[in-house]
Tab-separated table of C-alpha atoms and ligand atoms in Angstrom:
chain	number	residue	atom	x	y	z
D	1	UNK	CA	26.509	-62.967	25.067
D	2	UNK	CA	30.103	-61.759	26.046
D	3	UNK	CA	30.724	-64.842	27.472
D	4	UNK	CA	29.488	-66.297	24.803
D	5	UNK	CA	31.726	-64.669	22.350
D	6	UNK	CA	34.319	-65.330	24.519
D	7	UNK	CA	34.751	-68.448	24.799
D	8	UNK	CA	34.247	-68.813	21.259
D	9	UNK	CA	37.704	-67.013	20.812
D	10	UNK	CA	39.764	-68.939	23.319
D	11	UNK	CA	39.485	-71.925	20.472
D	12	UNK	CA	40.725	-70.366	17.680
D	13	UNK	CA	42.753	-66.896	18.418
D	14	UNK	CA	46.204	-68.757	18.645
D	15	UNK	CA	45.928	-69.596	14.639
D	16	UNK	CA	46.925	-67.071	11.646
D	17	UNK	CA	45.186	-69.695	9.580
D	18	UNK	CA	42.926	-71.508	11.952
D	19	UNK	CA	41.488	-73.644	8.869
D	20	UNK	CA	42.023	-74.439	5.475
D	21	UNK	CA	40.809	-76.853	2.581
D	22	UNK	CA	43.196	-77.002	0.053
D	23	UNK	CA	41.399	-78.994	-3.211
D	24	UNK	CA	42.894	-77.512	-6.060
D	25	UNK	CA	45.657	-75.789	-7.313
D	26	UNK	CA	43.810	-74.016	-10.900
D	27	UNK	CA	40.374	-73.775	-8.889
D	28	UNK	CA	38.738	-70.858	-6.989
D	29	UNK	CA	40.014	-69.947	-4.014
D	30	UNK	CA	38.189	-67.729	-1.554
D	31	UNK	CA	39.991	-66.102	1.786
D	32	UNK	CA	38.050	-65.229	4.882
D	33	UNK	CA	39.874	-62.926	7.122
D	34	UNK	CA	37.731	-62.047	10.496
D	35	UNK	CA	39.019	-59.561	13.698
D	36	UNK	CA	41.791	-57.485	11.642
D	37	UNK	CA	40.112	-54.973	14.201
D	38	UNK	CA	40.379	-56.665	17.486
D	39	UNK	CA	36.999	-54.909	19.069
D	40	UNK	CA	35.195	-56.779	15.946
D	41	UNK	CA	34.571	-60.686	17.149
D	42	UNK	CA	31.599	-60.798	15.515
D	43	UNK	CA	33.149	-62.044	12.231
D	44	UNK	CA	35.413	-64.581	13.906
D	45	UNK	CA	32.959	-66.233	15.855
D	46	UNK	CA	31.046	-66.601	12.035
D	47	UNK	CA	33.908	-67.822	9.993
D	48	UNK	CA	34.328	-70.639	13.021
D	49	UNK	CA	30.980	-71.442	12.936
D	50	UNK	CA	30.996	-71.726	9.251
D	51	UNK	CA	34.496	-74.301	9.555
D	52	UNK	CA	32.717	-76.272	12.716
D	53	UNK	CA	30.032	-76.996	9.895
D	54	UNK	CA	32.567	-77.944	7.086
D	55	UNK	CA	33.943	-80.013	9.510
D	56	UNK	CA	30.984	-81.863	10.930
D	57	UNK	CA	29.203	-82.702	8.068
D	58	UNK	CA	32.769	-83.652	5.743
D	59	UNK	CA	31.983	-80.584	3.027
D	60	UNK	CA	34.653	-81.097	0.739
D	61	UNK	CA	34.690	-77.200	-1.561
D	62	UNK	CA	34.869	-77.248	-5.046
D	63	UNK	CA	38.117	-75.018	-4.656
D	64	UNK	CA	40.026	-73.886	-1.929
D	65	UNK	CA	39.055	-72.117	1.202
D	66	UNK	CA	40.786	-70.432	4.485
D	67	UNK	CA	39.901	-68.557	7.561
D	68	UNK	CA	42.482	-66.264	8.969
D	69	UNK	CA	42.790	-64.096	11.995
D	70	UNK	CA	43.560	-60.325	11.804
D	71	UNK	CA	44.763	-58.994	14.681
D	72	UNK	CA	45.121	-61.786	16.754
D	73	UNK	CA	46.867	-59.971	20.365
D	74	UNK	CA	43.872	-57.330	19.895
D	75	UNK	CA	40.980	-59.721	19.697
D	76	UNK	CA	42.498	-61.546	23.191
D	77	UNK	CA	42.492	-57.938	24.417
D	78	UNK	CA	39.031	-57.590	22.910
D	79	UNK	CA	40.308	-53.808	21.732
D	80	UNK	CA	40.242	-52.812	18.537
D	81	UNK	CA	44.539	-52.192	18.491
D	82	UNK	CA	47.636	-52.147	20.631
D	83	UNK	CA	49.664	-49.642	18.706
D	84	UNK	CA	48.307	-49.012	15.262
D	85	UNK	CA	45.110	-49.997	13.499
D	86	UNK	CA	46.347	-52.811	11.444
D	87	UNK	CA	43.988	-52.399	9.043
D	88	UNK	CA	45.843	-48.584	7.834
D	89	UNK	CA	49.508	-49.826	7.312
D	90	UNK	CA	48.820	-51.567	3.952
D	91	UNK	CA	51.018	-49.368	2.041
D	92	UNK	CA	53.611	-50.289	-0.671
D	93	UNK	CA	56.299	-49.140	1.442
D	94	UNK	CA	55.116	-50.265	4.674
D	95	UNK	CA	54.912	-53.903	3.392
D	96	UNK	CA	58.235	-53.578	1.911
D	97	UNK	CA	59.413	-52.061	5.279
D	98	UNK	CA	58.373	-55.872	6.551
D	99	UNK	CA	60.031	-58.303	4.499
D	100	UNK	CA	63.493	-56.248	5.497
D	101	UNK	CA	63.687	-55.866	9.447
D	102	UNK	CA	62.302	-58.917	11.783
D	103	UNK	CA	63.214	-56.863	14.739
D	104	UNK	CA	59.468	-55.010	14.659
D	105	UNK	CA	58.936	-52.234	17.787
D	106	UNK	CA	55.174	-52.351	17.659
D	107	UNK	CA	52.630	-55.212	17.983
D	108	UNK	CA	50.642	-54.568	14.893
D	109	UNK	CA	53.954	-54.604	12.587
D	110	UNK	CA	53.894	-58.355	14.073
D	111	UNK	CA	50.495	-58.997	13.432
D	112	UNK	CA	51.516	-57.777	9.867
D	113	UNK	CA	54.375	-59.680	9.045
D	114	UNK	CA	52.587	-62.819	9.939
D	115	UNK	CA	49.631	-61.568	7.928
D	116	UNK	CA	51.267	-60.803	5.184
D	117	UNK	CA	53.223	-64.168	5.109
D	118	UNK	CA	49.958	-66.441	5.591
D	119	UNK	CA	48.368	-63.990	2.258
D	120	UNK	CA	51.538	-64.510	0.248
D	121	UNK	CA	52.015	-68.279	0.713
D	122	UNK	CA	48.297	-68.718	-0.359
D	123	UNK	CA	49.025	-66.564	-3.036
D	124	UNK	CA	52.045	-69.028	-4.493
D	125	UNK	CA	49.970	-71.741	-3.312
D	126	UNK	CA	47.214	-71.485	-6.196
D	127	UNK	CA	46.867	-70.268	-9.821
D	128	UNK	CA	43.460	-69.934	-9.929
D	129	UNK	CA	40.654	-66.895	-9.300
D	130	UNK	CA	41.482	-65.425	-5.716
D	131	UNK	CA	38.729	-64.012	-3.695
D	132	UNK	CA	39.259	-62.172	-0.495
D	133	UNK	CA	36.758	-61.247	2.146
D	134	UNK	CA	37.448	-59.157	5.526
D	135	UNK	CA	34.882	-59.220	8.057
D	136	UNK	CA	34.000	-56.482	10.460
D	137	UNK	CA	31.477	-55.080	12.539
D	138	UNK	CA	30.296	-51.166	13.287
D	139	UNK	CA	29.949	-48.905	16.524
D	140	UNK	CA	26.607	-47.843	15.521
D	141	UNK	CA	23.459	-50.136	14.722
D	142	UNK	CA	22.976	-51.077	11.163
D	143	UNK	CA	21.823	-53.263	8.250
D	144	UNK	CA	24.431	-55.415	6.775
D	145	UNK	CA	26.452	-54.080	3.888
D	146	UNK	CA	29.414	-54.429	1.225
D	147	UNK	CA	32.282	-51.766	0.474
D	148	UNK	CA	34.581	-52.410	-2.469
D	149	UNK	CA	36.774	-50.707	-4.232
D	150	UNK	CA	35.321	-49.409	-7.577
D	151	UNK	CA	36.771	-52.303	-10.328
D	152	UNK	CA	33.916	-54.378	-12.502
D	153	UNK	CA	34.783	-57.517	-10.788
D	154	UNK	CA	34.336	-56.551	-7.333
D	155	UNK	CA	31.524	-54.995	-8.696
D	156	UNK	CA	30.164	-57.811	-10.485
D	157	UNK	CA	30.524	-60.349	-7.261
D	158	UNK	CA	29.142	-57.656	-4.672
D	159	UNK	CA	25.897	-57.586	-7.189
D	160	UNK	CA	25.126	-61.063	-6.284
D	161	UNK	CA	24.396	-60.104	-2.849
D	162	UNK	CA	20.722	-58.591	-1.643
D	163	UNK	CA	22.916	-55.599	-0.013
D	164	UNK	CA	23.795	-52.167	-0.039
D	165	UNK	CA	27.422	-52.131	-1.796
D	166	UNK	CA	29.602	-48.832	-0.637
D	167	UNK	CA	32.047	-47.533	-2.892
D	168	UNK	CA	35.667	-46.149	-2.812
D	169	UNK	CA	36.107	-46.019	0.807
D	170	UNK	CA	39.454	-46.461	-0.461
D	171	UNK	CA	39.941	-42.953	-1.351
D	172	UNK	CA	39.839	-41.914	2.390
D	173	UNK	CA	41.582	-44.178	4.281
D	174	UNK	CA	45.347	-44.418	3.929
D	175	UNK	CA	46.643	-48.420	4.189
D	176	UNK	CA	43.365	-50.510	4.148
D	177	UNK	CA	44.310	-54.375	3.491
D	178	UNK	CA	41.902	-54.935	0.497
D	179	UNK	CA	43.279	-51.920	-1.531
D	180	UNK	CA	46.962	-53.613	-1.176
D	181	UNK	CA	45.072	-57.039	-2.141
D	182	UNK	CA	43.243	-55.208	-5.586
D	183	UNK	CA	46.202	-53.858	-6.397
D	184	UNK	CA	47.403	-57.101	-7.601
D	185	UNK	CA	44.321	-57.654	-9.484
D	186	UNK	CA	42.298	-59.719	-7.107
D	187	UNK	CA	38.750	-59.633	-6.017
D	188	UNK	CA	38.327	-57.935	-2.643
D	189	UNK	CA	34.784	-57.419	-0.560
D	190	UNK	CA	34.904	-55.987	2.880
D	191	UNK	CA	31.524	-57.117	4.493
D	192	UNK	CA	30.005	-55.323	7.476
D	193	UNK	CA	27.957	-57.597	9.514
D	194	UNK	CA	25.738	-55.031	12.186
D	195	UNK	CA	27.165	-53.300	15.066
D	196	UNK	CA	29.722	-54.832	16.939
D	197	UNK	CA	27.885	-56.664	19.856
D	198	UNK	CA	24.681	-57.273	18.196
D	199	UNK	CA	24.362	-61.087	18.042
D	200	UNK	CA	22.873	-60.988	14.462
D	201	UNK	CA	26.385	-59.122	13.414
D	202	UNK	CA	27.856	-62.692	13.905
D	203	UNK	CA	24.871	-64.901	12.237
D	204	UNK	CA	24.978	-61.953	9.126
D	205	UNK	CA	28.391	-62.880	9.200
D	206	UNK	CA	28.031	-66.622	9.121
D	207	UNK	CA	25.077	-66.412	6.312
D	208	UNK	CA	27.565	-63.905	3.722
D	209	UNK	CA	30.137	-66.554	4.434
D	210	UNK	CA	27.568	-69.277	3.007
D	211	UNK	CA	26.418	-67.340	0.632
D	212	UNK	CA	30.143	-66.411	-0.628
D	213	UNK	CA	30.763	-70.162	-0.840
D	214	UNK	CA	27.718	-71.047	-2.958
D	215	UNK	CA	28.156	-68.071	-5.086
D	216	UNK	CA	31.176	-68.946	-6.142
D	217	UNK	CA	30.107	-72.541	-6.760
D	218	UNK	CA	32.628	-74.003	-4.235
D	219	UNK	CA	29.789	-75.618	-2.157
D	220	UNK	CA	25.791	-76.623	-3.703
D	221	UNK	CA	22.721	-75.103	-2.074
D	222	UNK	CA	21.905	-78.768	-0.536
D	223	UNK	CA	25.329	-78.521	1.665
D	224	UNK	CA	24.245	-75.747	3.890
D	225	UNK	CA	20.719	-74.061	4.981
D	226	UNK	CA	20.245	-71.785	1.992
D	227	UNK	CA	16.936	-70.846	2.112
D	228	UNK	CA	17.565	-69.526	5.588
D	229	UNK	CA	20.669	-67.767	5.129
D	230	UNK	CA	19.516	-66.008	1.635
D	231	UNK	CA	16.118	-65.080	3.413
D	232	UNK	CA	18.610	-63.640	6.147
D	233	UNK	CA	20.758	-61.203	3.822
D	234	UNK	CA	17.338	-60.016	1.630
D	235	UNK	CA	18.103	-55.983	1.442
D	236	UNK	CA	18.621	-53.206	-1.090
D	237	UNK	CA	21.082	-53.879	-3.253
D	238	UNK	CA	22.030	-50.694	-4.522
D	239	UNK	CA	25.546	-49.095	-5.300
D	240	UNK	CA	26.516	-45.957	-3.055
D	241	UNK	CA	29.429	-43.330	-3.391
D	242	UNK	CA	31.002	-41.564	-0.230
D	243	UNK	CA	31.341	-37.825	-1.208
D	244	UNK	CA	32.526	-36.637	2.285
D	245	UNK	CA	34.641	-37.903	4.887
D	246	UNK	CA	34.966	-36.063	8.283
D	247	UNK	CA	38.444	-36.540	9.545
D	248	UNK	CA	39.252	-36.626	13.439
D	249	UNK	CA	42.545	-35.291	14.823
D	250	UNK	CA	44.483	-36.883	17.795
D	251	UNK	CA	42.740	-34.387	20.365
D	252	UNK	CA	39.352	-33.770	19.004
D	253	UNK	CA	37.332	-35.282	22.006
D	254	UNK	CA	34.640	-35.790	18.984
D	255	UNK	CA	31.309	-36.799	20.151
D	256	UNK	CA	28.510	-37.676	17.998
D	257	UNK	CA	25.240	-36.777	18.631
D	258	UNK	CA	22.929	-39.781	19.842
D	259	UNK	CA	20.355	-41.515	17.199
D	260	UNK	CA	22.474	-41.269	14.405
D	261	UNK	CA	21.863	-45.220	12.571
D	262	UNK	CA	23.898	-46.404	9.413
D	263	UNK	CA	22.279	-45.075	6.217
D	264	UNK	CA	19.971	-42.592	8.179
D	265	UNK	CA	18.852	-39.471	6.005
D	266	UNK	CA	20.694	-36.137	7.203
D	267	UNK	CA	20.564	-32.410	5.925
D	268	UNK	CA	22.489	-30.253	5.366
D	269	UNK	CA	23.871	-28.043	8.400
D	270	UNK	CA	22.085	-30.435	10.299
D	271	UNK	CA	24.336	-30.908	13.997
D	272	UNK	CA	25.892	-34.336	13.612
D	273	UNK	CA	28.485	-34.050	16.550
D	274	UNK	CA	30.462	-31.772	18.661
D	275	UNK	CA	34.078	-32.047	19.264
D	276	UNK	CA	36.345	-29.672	21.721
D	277	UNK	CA	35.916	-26.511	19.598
D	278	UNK	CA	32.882	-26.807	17.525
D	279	UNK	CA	29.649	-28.271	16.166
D	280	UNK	CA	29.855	-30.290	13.737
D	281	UNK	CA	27.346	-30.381	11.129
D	282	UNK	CA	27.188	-31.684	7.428
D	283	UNK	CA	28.294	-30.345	4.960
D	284	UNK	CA	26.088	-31.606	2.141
D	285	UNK	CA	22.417	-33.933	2.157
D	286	UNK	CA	22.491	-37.517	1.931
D	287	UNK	CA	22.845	-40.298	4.058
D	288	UNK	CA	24.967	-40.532	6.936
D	289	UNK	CA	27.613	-43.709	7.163
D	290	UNK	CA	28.984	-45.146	9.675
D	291	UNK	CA	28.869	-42.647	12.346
D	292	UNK	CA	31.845	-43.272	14.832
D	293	UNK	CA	30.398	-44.314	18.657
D	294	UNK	CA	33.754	-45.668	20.215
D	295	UNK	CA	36.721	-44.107	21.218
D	296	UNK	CA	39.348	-46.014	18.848
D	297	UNK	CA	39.074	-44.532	15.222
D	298	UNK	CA	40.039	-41.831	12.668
D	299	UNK	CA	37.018	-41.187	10.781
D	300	UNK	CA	34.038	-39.380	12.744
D	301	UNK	CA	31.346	-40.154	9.571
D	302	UNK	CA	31.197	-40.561	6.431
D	303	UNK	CA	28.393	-39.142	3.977
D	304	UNK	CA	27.086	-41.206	1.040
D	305	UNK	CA	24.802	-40.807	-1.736
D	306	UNK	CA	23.187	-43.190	-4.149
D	307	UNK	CA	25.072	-43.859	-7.381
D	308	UNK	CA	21.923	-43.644	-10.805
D	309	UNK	CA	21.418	-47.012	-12.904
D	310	UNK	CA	22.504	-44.975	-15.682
D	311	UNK	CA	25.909	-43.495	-13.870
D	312	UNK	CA	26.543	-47.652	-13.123
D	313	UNK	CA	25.763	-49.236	-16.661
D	314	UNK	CA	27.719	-45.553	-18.465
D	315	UNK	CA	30.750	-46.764	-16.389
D	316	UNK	CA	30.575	-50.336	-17.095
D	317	UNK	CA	30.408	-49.779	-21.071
D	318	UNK	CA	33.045	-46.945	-20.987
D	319	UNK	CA	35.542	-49.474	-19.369
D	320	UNK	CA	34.451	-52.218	-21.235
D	321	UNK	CA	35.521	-50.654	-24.549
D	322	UNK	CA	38.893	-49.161	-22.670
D	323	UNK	CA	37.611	-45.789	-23.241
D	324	UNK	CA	39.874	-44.161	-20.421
D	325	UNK	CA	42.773	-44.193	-23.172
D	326	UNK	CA	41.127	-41.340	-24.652
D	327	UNK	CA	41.780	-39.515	-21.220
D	328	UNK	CA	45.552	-39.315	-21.470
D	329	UNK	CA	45.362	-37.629	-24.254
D	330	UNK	CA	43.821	-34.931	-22.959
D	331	UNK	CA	45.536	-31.128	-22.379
D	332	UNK	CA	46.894	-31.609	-19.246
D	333	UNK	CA	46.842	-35.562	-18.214
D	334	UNK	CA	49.830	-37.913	-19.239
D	335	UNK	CA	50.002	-41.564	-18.211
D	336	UNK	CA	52.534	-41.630	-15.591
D	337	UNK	CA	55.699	-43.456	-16.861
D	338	UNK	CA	56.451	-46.629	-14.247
D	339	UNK	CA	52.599	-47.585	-13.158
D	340	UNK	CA	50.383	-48.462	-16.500
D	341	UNK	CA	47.785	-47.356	-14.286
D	342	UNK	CA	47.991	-44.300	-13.225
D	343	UNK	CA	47.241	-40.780	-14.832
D	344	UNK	CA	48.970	-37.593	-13.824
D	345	UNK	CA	46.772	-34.491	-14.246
D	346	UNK	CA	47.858	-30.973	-13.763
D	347	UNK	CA	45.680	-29.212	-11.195
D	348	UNK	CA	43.634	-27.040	-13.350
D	349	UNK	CA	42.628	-29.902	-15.627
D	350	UNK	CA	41.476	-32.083	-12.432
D	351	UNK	CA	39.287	-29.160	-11.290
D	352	UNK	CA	37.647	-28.673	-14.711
D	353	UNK	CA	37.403	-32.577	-15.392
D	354	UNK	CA	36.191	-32.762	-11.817
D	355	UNK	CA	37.038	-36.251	-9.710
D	356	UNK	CA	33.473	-37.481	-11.128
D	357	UNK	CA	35.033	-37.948	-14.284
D	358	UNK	CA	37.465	-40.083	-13.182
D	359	UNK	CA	35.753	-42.019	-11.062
D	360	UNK	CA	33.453	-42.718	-14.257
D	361	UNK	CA	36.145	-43.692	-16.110
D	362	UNK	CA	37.182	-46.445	-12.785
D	363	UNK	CA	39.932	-44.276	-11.341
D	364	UNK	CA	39.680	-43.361	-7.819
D	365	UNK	CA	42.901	-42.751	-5.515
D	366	UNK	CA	44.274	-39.189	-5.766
D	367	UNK	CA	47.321	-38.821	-4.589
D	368	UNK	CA	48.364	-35.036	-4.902
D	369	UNK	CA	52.146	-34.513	-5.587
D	370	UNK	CA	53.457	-30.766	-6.317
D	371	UNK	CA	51.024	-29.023	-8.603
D	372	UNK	CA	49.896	-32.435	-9.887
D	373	UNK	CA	47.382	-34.886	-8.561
D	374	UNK	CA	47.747	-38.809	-9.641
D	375	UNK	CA	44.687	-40.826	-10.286
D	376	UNK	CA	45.244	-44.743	-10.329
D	377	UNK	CA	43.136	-47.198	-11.739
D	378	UNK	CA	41.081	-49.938	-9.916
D	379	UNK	CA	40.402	-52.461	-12.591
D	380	UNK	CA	43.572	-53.918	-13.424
D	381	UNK	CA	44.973	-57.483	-14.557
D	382	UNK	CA	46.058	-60.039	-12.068
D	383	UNK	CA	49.411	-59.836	-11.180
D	384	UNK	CA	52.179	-61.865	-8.385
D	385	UNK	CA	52.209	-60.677	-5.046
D	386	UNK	CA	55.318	-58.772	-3.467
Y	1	LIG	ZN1	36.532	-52.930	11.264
């Protein structure tokens, strides 16, 4: 299956953009990005199978479409980074850091630069919707799934899918590339295809790819096998919120316990891991997410719970009728003065408020600075890239 995979790669891993069809400049334009983790081939060896296809049977989309590499030195290494993870150093400032200096001391600022170029020329490219997808795999076994960050367009895409959909992920992980990408307004769906070396991982990865297409009407059902593919990709489709994240430091020698699958029911104080010091158990019931068995990574698990229908459609109407201007004028909360979408709340308000509230009313990053913490706003209007 290595092998396999393998040779798979040699075709394609010299290419930022190893394939494009460029059909219109007002139309929809989707953007497949697979191995931005280098130990994740899985969606790679999908997207190429997906563009063999295209290519062999002449499907012209009703739109435009590319497939891009991520971290292109990594996947020929078949690790998951050189330096950095290139999928943390999607900050404002570290992407402004790139367009000044060419001289770049680390492998992944490389892999960045030419990232960020192949984004930004699609983005002056077209006028039309944008939708990005990044494809990646997990160290422990599990069903297919969708994280997003929390706006009513990635929501309302992600809903077309038969799978679980995992919310604000964002608000624990400093620098991922699809919360740079929503922050100009774009649709963004990370998709997680099984467990890294699982051979379904890369047909899961092929059929959302399909599926992506043909929900988005770039391609009919008759182009492609779509009875298989939606048969494939048939699971819950519910929306999920991660309430805890358990952080690793550099020397934690953190070891989870065996057994532990995506979306498996845990306790609370139930022994999850061990690291050099300690157990490690959880700190509240739900459902465990993906539990870290490899050594690369920052995040040891993550624990999610299931979001009500009610909590969903409350959230939908309250942004629909802009109802998180009433929040600023609050005791306590003032819009912040450069970024129309942020709101600056004094500590004491933000504990009695609680983050729920915010996240109802779509806001999700905190970003604490002095006594005050900054919330900033998912949904937001389409706007040029940096
Ligand atoms: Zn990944």
């Amino acid at each position: 299956m290595i092998a396999q995979l393998e040779e798979a790669l040699e075709q394609t891993v010299d290419q930022r953009i190893f394939y494009s069809q460029n059909n219109s400049v007002k139309g929809v334009t989707l953007i497949c990005i697979g191995g931005i983790h280098g130990n994740e081939p899985a969606g790679v060896k999908g997207l190429q199978k997906v563009v063999n296809e295209l290519k062999a049977k002449h499907i012209t989309c009703n739109g435009n479409f590319y497939a891009i590499l991520g971290n292109i030195k990594a996947l020929k290494k078949q690790i998951r980074y050189n330096d950095y993870d290139l999928n943390r150093l999607w900050t404002k400032e570290e992407v402004k850091e790139l367009t000044k200096d060419a001289n770049f001391e680390f492998e992944e600022q490389k892999e960045q630069k030419e990232l960020y170029d192949a984004i930004k020329s699609i983005c002056e490219t077209h006028q039309g919707k944008f939708v990005f997808i990044d494809l990646h795999t997990t160290s422990s076994p599990t069903i297919p799934f969708i994280t997003i960050s929390d706006s009513l367009n990635n929501r309302t895409l992600a809903k077309q899918f038969h799978l679980p959909i995992v919310l604000g992920i964002e608000e624990y992980l400093e620098g991922p590339l699809l919360s740079f990408i929503n922050e100009f307004g774009h649709i963004a769906l990370g998709f997680e295809s099984g467990q890294h070396d699982d051979m379904n991982s890369i047909l899961n990865s092929e059929a959302f790819i399909w599926l992506m297409l043909y929900n988005l009407r770039l391609i009919n059902n008759k182009a492609f096998d779509y009875k298989r593919y939606e048969a494939l990709l048939q699971f819950e489709n519910g929306f999920y919120e991660i309430i805890y994240r358990h952080n690793l430091s550099p020397i934690h020698q953190f070891k989870m316990k065996p057994g532990f699958k995506n979306f498996s029911h845990v306790m609370k104080h139930q022994l999850i891991a061990n690291d050099k010091l300690n157990e490690i158990k959880s700190p509240f019931s739900g459902l465990i997410f993906m539990p870290l068995y490899q050594k690369q990574g920052e995040d040891g698990f993550f624990i999610v719970r299931k979001l009500s229908r009610f909590w969903l459609t409350l959230s939908t109407i309250m942004r629909y009728l802009k109802l998180h201007k009433v929040l600023s004028v609050l005791p306590g909360i003032s819009a912040h003065p450069q970024n129309e979408y942020c709101l600056i709340a004094n500590k004491k308000v933000a504990l009695i408020l609680t983050t729920k509230i915010f996240h109802l009313f779509g806001y999700r990053r905190k970003i604490i600075v002095g006594d005050t913490i900054q919330f900033i706003k998912r949904d937001r209007k389409v706007t040029a890239f940096i």
